[in-house]
Coordinates of C-alpha atoms in Angstrom, one line a residue:
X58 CA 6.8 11.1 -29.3
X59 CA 4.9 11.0 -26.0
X60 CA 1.0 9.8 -26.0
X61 CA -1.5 12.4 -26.0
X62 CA -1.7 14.5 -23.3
X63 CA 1.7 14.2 -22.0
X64 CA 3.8 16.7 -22.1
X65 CA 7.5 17.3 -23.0
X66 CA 9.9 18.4 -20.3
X67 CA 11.1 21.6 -22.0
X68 CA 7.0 23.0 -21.5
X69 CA 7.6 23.7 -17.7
X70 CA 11.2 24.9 -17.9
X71 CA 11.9 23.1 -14.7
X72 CA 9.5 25.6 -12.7
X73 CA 7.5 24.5 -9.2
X74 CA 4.4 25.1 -10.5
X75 CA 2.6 21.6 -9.9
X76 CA -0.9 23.7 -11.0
X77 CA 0.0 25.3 -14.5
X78 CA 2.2 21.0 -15.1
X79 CA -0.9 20.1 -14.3
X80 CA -3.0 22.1 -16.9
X81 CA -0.4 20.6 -19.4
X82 CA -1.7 17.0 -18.7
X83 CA -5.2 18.0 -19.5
X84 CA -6.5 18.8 -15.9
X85 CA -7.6 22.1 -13.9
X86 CA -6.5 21.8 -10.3
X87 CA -9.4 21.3 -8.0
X88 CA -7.7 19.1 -5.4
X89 CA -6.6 21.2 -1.8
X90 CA -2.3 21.0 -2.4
X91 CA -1.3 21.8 1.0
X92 CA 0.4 18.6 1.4
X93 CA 4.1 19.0 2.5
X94 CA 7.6 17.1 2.6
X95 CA 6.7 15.7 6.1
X96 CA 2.7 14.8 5.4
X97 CA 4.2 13.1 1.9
X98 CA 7.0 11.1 3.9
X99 CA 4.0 10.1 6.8
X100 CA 1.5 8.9 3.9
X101 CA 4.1 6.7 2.2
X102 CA 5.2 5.4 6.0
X103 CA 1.9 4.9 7.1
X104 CA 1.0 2.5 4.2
X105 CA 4.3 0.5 4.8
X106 CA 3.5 0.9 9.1
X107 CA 6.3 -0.5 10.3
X108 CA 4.3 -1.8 13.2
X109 CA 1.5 -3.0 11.5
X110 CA 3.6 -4.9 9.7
X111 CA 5.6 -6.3 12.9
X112 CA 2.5 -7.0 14.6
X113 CA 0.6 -8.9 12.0
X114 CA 3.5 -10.8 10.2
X115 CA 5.9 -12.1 13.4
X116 CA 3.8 -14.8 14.3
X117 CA 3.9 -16.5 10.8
X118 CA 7.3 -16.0 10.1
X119 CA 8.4 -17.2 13.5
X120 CA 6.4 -20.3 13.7
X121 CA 7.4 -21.3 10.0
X122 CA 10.8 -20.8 9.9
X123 CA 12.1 -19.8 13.7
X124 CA 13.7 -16.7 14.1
X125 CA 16.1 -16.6 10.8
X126 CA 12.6 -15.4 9.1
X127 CA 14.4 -11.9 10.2
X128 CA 16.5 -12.0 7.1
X129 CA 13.7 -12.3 4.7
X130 CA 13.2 -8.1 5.1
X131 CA 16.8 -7.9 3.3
X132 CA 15.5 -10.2 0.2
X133 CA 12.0 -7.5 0.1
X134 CA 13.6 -4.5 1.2
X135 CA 16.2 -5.3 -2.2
X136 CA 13.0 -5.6 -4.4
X137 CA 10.9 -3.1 -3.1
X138 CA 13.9 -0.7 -3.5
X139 CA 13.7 -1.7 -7.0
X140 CA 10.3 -0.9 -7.2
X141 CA 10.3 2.4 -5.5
X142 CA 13.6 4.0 -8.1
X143 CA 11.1 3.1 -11.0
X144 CA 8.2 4.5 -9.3
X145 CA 10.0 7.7 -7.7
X146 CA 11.0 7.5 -11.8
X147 CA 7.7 8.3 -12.6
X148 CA 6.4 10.1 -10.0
X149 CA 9.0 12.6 -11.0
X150 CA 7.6 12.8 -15.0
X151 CA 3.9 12.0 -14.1
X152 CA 2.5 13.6 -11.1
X153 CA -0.7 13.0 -11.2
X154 CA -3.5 11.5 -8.7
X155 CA -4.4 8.1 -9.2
X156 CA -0.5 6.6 -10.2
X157 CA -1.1 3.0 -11.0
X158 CA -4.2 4.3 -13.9
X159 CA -2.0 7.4 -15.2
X160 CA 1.2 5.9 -15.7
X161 CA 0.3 3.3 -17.8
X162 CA -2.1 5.6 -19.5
X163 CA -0.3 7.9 -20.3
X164 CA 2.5 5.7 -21.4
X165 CA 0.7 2.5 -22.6
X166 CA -2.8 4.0 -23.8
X167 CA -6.4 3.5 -22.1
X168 CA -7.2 -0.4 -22.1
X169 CA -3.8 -1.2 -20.0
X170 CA -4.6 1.7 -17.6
X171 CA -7.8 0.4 -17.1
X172 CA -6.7 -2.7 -16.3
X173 CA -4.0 -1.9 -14.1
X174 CA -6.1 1.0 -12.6
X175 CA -9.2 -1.5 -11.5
X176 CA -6.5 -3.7 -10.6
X177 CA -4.8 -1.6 -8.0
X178 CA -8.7 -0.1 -6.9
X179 CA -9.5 -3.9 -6.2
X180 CA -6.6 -3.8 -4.1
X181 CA -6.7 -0.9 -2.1
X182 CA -10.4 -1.5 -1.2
X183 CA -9.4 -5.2 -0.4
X184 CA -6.3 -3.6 1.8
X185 CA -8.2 -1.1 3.8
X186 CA -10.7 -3.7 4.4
X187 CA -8.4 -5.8 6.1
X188 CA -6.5 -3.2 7.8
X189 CA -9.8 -2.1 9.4
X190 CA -10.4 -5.4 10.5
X191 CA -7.0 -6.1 12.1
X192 CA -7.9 -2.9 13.9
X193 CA -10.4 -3.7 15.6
X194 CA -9.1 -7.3 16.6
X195 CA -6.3 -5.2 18.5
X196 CA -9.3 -2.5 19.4
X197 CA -10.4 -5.7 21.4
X198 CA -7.3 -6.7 22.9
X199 CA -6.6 -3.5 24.4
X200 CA -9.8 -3.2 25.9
X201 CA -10.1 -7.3 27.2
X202 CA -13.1 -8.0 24.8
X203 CA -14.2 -11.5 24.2
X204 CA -15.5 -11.2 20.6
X205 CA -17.0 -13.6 18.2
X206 CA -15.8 -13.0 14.6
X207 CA -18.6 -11.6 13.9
X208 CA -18.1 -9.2 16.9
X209 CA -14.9 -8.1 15.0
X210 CA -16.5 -7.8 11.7
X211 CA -18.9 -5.0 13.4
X212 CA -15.9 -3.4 15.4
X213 CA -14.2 -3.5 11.7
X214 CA -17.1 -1.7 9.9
X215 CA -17.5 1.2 12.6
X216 CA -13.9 1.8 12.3
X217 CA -13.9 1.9 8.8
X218 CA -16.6 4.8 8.9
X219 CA -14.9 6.9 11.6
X220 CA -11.6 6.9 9.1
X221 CA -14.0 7.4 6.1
X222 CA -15.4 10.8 8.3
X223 CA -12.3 12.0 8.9
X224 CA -11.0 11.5 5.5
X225 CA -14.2 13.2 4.1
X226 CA -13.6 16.3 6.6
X227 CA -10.4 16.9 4.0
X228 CA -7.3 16.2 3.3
X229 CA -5.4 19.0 5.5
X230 CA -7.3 16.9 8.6
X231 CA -6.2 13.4 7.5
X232 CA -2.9 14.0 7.1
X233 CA -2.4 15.6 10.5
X234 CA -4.3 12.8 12.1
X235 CA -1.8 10.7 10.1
X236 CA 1.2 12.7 11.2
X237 CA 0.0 12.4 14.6
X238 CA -0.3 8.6 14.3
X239 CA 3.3 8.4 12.4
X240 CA 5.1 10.5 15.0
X241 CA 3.8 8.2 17.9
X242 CA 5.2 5.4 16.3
X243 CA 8.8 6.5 15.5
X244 CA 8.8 7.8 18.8
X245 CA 6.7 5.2 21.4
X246 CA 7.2 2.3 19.4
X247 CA 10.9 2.3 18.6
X248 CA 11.2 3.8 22.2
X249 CA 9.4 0.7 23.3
X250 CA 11.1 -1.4 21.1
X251 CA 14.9 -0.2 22.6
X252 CA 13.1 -1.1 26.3
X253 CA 12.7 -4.5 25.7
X254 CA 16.0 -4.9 24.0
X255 CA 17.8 -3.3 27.3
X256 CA 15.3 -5.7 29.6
X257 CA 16.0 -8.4 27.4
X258 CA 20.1 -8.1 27.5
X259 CA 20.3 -6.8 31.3
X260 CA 21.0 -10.4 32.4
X261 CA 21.9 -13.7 30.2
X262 CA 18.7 -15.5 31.6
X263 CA 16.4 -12.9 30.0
X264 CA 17.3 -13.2 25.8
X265 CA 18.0 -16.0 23.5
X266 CA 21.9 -16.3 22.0
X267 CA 22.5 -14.5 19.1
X268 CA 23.0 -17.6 17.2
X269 CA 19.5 -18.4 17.1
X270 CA 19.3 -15.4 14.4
X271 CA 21.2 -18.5 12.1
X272 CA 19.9 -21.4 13.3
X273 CA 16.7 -23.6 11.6
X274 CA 13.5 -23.9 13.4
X275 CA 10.0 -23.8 13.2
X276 CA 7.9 -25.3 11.2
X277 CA 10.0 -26.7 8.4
X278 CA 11.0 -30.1 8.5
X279 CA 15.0 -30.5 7.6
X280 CA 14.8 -31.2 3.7
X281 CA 12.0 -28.5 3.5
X282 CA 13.7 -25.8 5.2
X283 CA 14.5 -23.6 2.4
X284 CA 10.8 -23.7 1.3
X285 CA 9.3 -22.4 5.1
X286 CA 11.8 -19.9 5.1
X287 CA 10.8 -18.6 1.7
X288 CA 7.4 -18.9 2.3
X289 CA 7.9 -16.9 5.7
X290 CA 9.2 -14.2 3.5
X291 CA 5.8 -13.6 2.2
X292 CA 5.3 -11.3 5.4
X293 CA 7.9 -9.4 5.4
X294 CA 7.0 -8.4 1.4
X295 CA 3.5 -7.7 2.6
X296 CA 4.9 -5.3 5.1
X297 CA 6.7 -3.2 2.6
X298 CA 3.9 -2.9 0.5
X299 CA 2.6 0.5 -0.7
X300 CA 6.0 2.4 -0.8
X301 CA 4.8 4.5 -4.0
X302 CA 1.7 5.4 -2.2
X303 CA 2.7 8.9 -2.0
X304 CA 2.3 10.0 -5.3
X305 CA -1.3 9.1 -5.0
X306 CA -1.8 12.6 -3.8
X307 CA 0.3 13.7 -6.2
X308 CA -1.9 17.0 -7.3
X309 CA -2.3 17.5 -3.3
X310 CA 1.3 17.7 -2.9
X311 CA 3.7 20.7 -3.1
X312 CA 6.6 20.5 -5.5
X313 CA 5.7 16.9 -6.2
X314 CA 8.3 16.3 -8.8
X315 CA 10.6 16.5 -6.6
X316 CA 9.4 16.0 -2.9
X317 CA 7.5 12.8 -3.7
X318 CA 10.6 10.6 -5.3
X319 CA 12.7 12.0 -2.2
X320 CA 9.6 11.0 0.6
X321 CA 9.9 7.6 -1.2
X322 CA 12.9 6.1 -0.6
X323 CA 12.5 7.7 3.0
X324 CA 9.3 6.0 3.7
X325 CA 10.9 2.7 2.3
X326 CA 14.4 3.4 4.1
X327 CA 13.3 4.2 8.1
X328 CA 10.5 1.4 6.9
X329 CA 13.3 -1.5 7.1
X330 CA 15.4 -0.6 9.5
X331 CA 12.5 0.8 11.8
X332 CA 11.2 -3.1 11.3
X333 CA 14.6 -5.1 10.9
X334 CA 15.5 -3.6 14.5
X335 CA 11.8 -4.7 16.0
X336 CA 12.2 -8.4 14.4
X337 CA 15.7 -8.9 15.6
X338 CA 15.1 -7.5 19.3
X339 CA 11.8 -9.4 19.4
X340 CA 13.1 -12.4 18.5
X341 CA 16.1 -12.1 20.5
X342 CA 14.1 -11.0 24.0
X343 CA 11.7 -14.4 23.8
X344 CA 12.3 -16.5 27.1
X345 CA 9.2 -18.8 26.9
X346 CA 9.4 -20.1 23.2
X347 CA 6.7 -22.3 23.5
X348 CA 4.5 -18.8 24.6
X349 CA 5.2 -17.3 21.7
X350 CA 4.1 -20.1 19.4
X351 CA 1.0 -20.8 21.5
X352 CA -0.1 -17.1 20.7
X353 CA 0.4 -16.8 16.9
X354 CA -1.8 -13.9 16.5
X355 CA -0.5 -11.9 19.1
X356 CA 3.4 -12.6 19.6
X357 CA 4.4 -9.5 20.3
X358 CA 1.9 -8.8 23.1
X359 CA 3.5 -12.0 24.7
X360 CA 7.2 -11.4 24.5
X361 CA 6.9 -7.6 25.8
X362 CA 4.7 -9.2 28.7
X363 CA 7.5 -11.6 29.1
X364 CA 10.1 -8.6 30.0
X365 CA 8.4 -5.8 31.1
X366 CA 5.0 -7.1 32.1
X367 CA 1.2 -6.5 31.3
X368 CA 1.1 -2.5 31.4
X369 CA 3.7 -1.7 29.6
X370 CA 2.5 -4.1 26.8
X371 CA -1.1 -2.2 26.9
X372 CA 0.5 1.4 26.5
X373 CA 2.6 -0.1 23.5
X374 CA -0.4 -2.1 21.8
X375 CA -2.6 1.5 22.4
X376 CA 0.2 3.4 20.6
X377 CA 0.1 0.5 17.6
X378 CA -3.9 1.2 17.3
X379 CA -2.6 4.8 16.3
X380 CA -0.2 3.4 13.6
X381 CA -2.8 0.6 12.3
X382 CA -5.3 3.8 12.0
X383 CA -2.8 5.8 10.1
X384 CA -2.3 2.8 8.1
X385 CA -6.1 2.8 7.2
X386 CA -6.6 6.5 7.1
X387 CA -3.5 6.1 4.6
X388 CA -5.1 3.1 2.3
X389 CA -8.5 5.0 2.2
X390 CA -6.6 8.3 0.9
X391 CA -4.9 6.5 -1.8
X392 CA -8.0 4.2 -2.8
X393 CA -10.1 7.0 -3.0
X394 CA -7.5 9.4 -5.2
X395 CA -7.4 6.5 -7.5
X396 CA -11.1 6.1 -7.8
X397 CA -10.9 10.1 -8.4
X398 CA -8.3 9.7 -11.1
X399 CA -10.4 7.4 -13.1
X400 CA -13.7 8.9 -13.1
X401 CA -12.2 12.2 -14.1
X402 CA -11.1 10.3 -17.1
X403 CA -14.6 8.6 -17.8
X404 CA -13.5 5.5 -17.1
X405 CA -15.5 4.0 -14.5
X406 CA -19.6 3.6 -14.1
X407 CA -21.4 6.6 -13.1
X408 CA -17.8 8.4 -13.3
X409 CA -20.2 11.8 -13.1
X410 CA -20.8 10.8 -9.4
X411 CA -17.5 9.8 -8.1
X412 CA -15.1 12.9 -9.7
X413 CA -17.6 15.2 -7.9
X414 CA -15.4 17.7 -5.7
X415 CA -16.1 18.9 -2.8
X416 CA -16.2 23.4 -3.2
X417 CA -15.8 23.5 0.8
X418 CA -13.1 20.6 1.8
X419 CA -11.5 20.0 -2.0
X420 CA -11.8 16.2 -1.1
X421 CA -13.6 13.6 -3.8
X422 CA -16.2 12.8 -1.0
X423 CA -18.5 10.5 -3.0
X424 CA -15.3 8.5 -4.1
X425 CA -14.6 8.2 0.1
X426 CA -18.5 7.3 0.6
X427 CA -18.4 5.0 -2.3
X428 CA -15.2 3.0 -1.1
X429 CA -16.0 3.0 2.2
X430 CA -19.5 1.5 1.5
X431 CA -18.1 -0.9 -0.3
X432 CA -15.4 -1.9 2.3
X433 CA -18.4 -2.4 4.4
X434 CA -20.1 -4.4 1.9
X435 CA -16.3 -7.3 1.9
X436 CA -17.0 -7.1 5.8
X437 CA -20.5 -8.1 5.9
X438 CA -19.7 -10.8 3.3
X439 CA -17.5 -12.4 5.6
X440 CA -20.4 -12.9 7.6
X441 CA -22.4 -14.9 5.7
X442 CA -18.7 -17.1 4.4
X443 CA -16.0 -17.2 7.2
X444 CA -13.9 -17.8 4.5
X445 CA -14.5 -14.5 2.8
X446 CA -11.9 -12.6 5.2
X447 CA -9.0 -14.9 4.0
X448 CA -9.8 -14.0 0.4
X449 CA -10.0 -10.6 1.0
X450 CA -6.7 -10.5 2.1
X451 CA -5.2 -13.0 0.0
X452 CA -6.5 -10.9 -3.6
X453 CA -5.3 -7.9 -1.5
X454 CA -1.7 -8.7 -2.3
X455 CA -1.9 -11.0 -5.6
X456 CA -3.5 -7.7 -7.0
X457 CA -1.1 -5.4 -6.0
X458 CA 1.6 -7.8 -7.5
X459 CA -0.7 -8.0 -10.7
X460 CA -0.4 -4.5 -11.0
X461 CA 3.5 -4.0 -10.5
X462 CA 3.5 -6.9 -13.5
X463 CA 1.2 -4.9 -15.6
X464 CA 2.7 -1.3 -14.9
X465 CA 6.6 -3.3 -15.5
X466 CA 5.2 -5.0 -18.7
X467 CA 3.7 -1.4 -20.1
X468 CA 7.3 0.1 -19.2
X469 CA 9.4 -2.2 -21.2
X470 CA 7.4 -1.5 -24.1
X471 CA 7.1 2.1 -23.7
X472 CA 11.2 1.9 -23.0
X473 CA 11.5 0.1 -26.7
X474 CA 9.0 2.8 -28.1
X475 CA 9.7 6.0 -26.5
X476 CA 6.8 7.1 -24.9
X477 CA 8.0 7.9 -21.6
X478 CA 8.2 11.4 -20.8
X479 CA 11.2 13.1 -20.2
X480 CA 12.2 14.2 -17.2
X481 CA 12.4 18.1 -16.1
X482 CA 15.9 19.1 -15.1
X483 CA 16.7 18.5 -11.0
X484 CA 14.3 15.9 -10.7
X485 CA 15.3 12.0 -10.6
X486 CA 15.9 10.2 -13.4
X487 CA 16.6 6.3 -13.8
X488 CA 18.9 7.1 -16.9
X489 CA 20.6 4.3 -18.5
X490 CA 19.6 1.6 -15.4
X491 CA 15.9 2.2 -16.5
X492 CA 15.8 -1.2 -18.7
X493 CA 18.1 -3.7 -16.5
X494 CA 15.8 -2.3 -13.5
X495 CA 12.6 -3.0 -15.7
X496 CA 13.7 -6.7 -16.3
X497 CA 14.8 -7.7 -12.8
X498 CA 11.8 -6.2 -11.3
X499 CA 9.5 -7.9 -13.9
X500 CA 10.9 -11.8 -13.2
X501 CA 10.9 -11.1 -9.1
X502 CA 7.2 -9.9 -9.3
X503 CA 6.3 -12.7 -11.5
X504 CA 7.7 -15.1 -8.9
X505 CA 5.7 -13.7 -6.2
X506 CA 2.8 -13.9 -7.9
X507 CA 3.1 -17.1 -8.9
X508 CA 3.9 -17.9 -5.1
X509 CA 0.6 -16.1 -3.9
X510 CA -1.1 -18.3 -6.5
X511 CA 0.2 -22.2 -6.0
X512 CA 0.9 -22.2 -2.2
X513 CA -2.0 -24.0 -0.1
X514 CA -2.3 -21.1 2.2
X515 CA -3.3 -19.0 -0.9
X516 CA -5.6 -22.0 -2.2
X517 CA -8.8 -20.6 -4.0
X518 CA -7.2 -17.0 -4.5
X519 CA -6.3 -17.6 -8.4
X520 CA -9.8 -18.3 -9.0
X521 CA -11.3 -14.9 -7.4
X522 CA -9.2 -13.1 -8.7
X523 CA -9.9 -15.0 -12.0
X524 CA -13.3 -13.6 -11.2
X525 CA -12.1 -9.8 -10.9
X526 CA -10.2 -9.9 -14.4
X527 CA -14.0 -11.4 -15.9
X528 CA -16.0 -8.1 -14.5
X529 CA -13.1 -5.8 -15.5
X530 CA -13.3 -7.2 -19.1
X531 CA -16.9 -7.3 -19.1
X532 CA -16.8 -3.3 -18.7
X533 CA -14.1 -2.6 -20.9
X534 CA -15.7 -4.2 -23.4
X535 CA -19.5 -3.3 -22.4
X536 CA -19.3 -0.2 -21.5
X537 CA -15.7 1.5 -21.8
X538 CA -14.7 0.5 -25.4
X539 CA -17.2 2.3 -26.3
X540 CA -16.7 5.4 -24.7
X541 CA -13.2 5.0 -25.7
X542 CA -13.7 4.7 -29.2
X543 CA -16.1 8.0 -28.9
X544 CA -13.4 10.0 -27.4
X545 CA -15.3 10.6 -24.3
X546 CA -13.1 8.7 -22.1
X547 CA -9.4 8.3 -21.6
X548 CA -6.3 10.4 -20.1
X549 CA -6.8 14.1 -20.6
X550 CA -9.6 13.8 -22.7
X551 CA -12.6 13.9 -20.9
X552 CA -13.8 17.3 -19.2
X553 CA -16.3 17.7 -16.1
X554 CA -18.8 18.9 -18.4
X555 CA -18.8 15.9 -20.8
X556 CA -21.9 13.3 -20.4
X557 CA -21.2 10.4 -18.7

C-alpha cells in the first residue's frame, strides 16, 4: 500500500507527462516547467561549485593535514555517491518541489516531513547566508577593499538582494544567469587551473615532488595525524554538499523522472574530478609553503600569484565571483521551492502568504522575499555577536546531515513496510541494493554528525541547533497538530482555497 496521495506506477503508464503525475499527487501545476537537461545538470553543479568549494576549503585542509588532505574527496565523493543513487531513487518515484518535505511525507507521514522539511529550510537559509557572505569577502578582494567585518556583512546583504531580484524575475532568468555562471567555470576555471599546472611543471624549481601528495604535514602532530587528516575531510564533504538539489525544481523540470536522477550523478561526477584535479595541481604548483599557510583564507589567490602573477589571479578570482553567485542564485532556488512545497501543504505559519504564485513570472515570490529577508535578518545578527557567522555556518551543515539521518531513518522503515512507491518503467530504480545502501548511508551520516557536534571547531553548534529542534516542536505541536488532525494540512491534502 502507498500513503495517501501517492500514486502507483501503473497510473502514468510510463508517459512524460510531469503535469497530469503531478495532478495524481494531489497538485495542479502552477510552477513555469521550462527547465531542461542542461539548466537541471547547472542547478545541481552550482550547489556543489566546484570552485566554491576549492576556494573556501584548501586553506583548512592544507594547513591541517599538508597536502594528503587531497584524498579526503575520494572518502566524500564514495558517500555522497551513496547518497545521490538513493536520492536520484526517489526523485525518479516522487518528483515533486520541495524533496527533503515530500519524500518523507509521502512515505513516512506528516510529523517526519515536517521535521525533516524545517530541517533542510533551516539549512538552506543558513547556506545561502553564508554563501552570500563569502561572496562578498572575494567581492572585496577583487576590487582591493579594506573591509571591517561589518563592511562584509553589508556587502553580504546587498548581494543577497540582487540574487533574491533575479530569482524573483523567474525562474527561466535564474537559470540562464546560472548557466551562464556554470559554463564560465568549466571553461575559465578548469582552463585556469590546466595553466598553472603547465607553469607549475615547465621547470623542476616551480612545483613540489609528487611525493608530497603522501607525505604527513600540517598541523597534526605525529600520533595525531590520522585525527587532522580526518578532520580536514570535513571540507571536502562540505563541498559536495547539495548533489540532490536538482529535484528541488522538480515540477519546473521537463521529464523529471528521468532527466533529474541522470543530471545527478552528472553534477556529482564532473563535481569530483572538476575539484580532485584543482586540489592536486594546487597543491602540487606551491613554491613558497610558508605563503600559503600565512594566507589561509585565500590560498589559492597566493599559489596562482606564485606562477603566473597578480593579473592572471584577478581574471581567475573574477570568474570564481560568477560561480560563488551561481552557487547562491542556486541555494536561494532550492530554499525557496522548499518553503513553496510546505505551505502548499499547510504546513508552515501564514502558509496562505508564502504558496502565493506569481500569474506573470510562475515563481513563489513571497517565499524568495520571505527567505531572503530572513537571510538578511542571520547577517545583521552577526553584527551585534561576531560569533553569529561561525554558527551560521556550522548549523548549515549539521542540519543538512540531520536531514540525510532523518530522510535514511524514514526509508528503512518505509523499506520494511512498503510504502515506497514503485517506480515507472525506464526510470532508475535502486532494486535489490535499496536496503544495504540504506544502512551504510545511515552509520556514515551518523558519524558525520556526530563529528560536526564534538569537535572544538564546531563547539556551541549542538546547542543551537538544540534550539531549532525546540521551535520546530513547539509548532508541530502548537499549531500544526492541530491542523493535522483537522485534515487541513499534510501531503496532497490541502487545496489553495482552504483557510489557513
Amino acid at each position: 500500500m502507498f500513503p495517501a496521495g501517492a500514486p502507483s506506477s501503473s497510473a502514468a503508464d510510463g508517459a512524460d507527462d510531469e503535469d497530469a503525475r503531478l495532478a495524481e499527487f494531489g497538485y495542479t501545476q502552477k510552477l513555469d516547467r521550462s527547465v531542461g537537461p542542461l539548466a537541471s545538470f547547472a542547478i545541481g553543479f552550482a550547489t556543489i561549485s566546484a570552485t566554491t568549494a576549492v576556494f573556501t576549503g584548501f586553506g583548512a585542509g592544507y594547513t591541517s593535514a599538508g597536502a594528503p588532505f587531497v584524498w579526503t574527496l575520494l572518502i566524500a565523493g564514495a558517500v555522497f555517491a551513496v547518497w545521490a543513487a538513493i536520492a536520484a531513487d526517489l526523485a525518479a518515484k516522487i518528483p515533486l518541489a520541495g524533496y527533503a518535505y515530500q519524500w518523507t511525507s509521502r512515505i513516512n507521514g506528516p510529523t517526519l516531513g515536517w521535521f525533516t522539511g524545517s530541517i533542510a529550510l533551516v539549512g538552506w537559509i543558513c547556506g545561502m547566508t553564508g554563501v552570500g557572505y563569502v561572496l562578498s569577502g572575494y567581492l572585496g578582494g577583487l576590487f582591493g577593499w579594506d573591509m571591517s567585518q561589518a563592511a562584509q556583512i553589508l556587502l553580504a546583504i546587498g548581494v543577497v538582494a540582487v540574487c533574491v531580484l533575479i530569482n524573483i524575475y523567474g525562474v527561466r532568468f535564474a537559470t540562464m544567469v546560472n548557466n551562464i555562471g556554470v559554463s564560465l567555470e568549466l571553461a575559465v576555471t578548469i582552463g585556469a587551473t590546466i595553466l598553472v599546472g603547465v607553469l607549475a611543471f615547465s621547470a623542476p624549481d616551480r612545483h613540489q615532488p609528487l611525493s608530497v601528495l603522501f607525505t604527513a604535514g600540517g598541523s597534526g602532530e605525529e600520533g595525531s595525524y590520522a585525527i587532522a587528516w580526518l578532520a580536514a575531510a570535513l571540507g571536502p564533504f562540505f563541498g559536495l554538499l547539495g548533489v540532490e538539489s536538482c529535484a528541488d525544481v522538480a515540477e519546473e523540470t521537463k521529464n523529471s523522472r528521468r532527466v533529474i536522477p541522470r543530471t545527478m550523478f552528472y553534477a556529482l561526477a564532473s563535481s569530483i574530478v572538476i575539484e580532485l584535479l584543482m586540489y592536486i595541481v594546487y597543491v602540487l604548483a606551491i613554491r613558497d609553503s610558508d605563503a600559503v599557510l600565512a594566507r589561509p583564507s585565500a590560498p589559492i589567490e597566493e599559489i596562482i600569484t606564485q606562477q603566473a602573477g597578480p593579473v592572471v589571479t584577478k581574471i581567475v578570482v573574477a570568474v570564481a565571483l560568477t560561480n560563488i553567485l551561481a552557487c547562491l542564485l542556486a541555494n536561494i532556488l532550492v530554499a525557496t521551492r522548499l518553503t513553496y512545497s510546505m505551505a502548499r501543504d499547510n504546513m508552515l505559519p501564514f502558509s496562505r502568504v508564502w504558496r502565493h504564485v506569481s500569474p506573470t513570472s510562475l515563481t513563489p515570490t513571497n517565499a524568495v522575499i520571505g527567505l531572503g529577508c530572513l537571510s538578511t535578518m542571520l547577517l545583521l545578527s552577526a553584527l551585534i555577536n561576531e560569533t553569529a557567522f561561525t554558527y551560521i555556518i556550522g548549523i548549515a551543515s549539521l542540519a543538512f546531515f540531520t536531514v540525510f539521518i532523518l530522510q535514511t531513518i524514514g526509508l528503512i522503515i518505509g523499506a520494511r513496510r512498503g510504502t515506497i512507491p514503485a517506480g515507472d518503467p525506464g526510470t532508475f530504480d535502486l532494486g535489490r541494493l535499496r536496503m544495504p545502501l540504506y544502512v551504510v548511508s545511515l552509520a556514515v551520516f551518523l558519524v558525520v554528525a556526530a563529528v560536526l557536534i564534538v569537535l572544538p571547531q564546531f563547539a556551541g553548534n549542538g546547542w543551537v541547533f538544540l534550539g531549532v529542534l525546540v521551535v520546530a516542536a513547539a509548532w508541530w505541536a502548537f499549531g500544526l497538530r492541530g491542523r493535522l488532525r483537522r485534515r487541513v494540512a499534510g501531503a496532497g491534502v490541502v487545496r489553495d482555497d482552504q483557510a489557513t
